[in-house]
Short mmCIF file of C-alpha atoms in Angstrom, two decimals:
data_model
loop_
_atom_site.label_atom_id
_atom_site.label_comp_id
_atom_site.label_asym_id
_atom_site.label_seq_id
_atom_site.Cartn_x
_atom_site.Cartn_y
_atom_site.Cartn_z
CA MET A 1 91.42 -8.74 40.58
CA ALA A 2 88.60 -10.34 39.66
CA LEU A 3 88.76 -14.66 38.18
CA ASP A 4 87.71 -14.47 34.50
CA LEU A 5 85.96 -17.81 33.86
CA THR A 6 85.98 -17.14 30.27
CA ARG A 7 87.59 -14.90 27.96
CA SER A 8 87.17 -14.37 24.50
CA PHE A 9 90.46 -14.06 21.46
CA VAL A 10 90.27 -13.23 18.32
CA GLU A 11 92.70 -15.10 16.09
CA ASN A 12 94.67 -13.09 13.42
CA ARG A 13 95.90 -14.39 10.24
CA ASP A 14 99.62 -14.56 11.78
CA GLY A 15 98.61 -17.29 14.12
CA SER A 16 98.45 -14.85 17.12
CA TYR A 17 95.56 -14.01 19.56
CA ASP A 18 94.27 -10.44 20.37
CA PRO A 19 91.98 -10.38 23.58
CA TYR A 20 88.10 -9.58 22.04
CA GLU A 21 85.25 -7.98 24.22
CA ALA A 22 82.20 -6.75 22.32
CA SER A 23 81.25 -3.39 23.65
CA ARG A 24 77.61 -1.25 23.04
CA SER A 25 79.34 0.99 20.65
CA GLU A 26 79.28 -2.40 18.40
CA THR A 27 75.44 -3.61 19.19
CA PHE A 28 72.93 -1.87 17.11
CA ASN A 29 70.39 0.45 18.24
CA ASP A 30 66.73 0.83 16.54
CA THR A 31 67.82 3.76 14.52
CA ASN A 32 70.07 1.98 12.67
CA LYS A 33 68.96 -1.72 12.72
CA VAL A 34 68.07 -3.27 9.33
CA LYS A 35 65.42 -5.82 9.29
CA ASN A 36 66.31 -9.23 9.65
CA HIS A 37 69.97 -9.05 9.87
CA THR A 38 71.91 -10.43 12.30
CA PRO A 39 75.50 -9.03 13.57
CA ILE A 40 78.68 -10.96 12.77
CA ARG A 41 80.00 -12.58 15.54
CA PRO A 42 83.74 -13.32 15.78
CA PHE A 43 84.86 -17.35 15.47
CA GLU A 44 85.44 -18.23 18.98
CA LEU A 45 88.32 -20.66 19.89
CA LYS A 46 88.55 -21.72 23.53
CA THR A 47 91.17 -23.49 25.19
CA TYR A 48 90.15 -25.61 28.05
CA LEU A 49 92.24 -28.02 30.79
CA LYS A 50 90.98 -31.88 31.18
CA VAL A 51 91.23 -32.33 34.92
CA GLY A 52 88.97 -35.54 36.56
CA PRO A 53 87.00 -38.47 34.87
CA SER A 54 85.24 -37.69 31.54
CA SER A 55 82.16 -39.97 30.42
CA ASP A 56 83.62 -40.96 27.55
CA GLN A 57 87.03 -42.48 29.31
CA LYS A 58 87.71 -44.85 31.97
CA GLU A 59 90.53 -43.06 34.15
CA SER A 60 90.36 -39.94 34.63
CA THR A 61 92.64 -37.32 33.31
CA PRO A 62 95.82 -36.14 35.43
CA PHE A 63 96.83 -32.61 36.62
CA ILE A 64 100.01 -33.22 38.18
CA ILE A 65 101.81 -30.91 40.49
CA GLU A 66 105.31 -31.54 41.80
CA TRP A 67 107.53 -29.61 44.34
CA ILE A 68 111.00 -31.05 45.10
CA PRO A 69 113.32 -28.70 47.24
CA ASP A 70 116.73 -29.23 47.38
CA ILE A 71 117.96 -30.57 44.64
CA LEU A 72 121.18 -29.35 44.70
CA PRO A 73 121.18 -28.22 48.59
CA ARG A 74 123.97 -25.59 48.53
CA CYS A 75 122.18 -23.45 45.84
CA HIS A 76 119.17 -23.73 47.34
CA ILE A 77 117.31 -24.74 44.17
CA GLY A 78 114.46 -27.08 43.83
CA GLU A 79 112.63 -28.68 40.74
CA LEU A 80 108.91 -27.76 39.57
CA ARG A 81 107.28 -30.22 37.46
CA ILE A 82 103.74 -29.26 36.51
CA LYS A 83 101.83 -31.58 33.40
CA PHE A 84 97.95 -31.36 32.42
CA GLU A 85 96.39 -32.03 29.71
CA TYR A 86 93.75 -29.06 27.12
CA GLY A 87 91.74 -29.35 24.35
CA HIS A 88 90.63 -27.06 21.97
CA GLN A 89 86.83 -25.94 20.73
CA ARG A 90 86.12 -23.35 18.04
CA ASN A 91 82.51 -22.38 17.95
CA GLY A 92 81.38 -25.10 20.08
CA GLN A 93 82.96 -28.15 18.17
CA ILE A 94 85.80 -29.77 19.76
CA GLU A 95 89.24 -29.46 18.01
CA ASN A 96 91.51 -31.95 17.07
CA ARG A 97 95.30 -30.96 17.24
CA ASN A 98 97.90 -32.56 16.77
CA SER A 99 99.20 -32.30 20.47
CA ARG A 100 96.97 -32.64 22.81
CA THR A 101 98.75 -33.25 25.97
CA MET A 102 101.77 -30.41 27.28
CA LEU A 103 104.23 -31.42 29.34
CA SER A 104 105.89 -28.29 31.04
CA PRO A 105 109.50 -28.02 30.63
CA ASP A 106 111.31 -28.48 34.20
CA LEU A 107 111.60 -25.28 35.70
CA SER A 108 113.80 -24.48 38.68
CA LEU A 109 113.79 -22.64 41.48
CA GLN A 110 115.27 -21.38 44.23
CA SER A 111 113.76 -22.69 47.69
CA GLN A 112 113.56 -20.47 50.59
CA ALA A 113 116.37 -21.05 53.32
#
């Protein structure tokens, strides 16, 4: 499976997102090209992880993965914690939303004994 560095989505009216891929059929050829016509591009929304130092901050942004094996040794259950920060860009402009830090809920996984 290839790794996509970027992927485009179209935002629906209900707040959900659908993948967007421009196909060759959507581009104009010379026979139906209108003079001075620019094809309409959808709004672009990018979500990115904040990792490491940034030019405008003194401390680096943490990306933390913690695995605590055998919290309950008899059940062979461990705890996985992931902490990261993310941001959004809409059409190349950084978007300020209410919540910029996400702490994932604790996940309990069975460790291999």
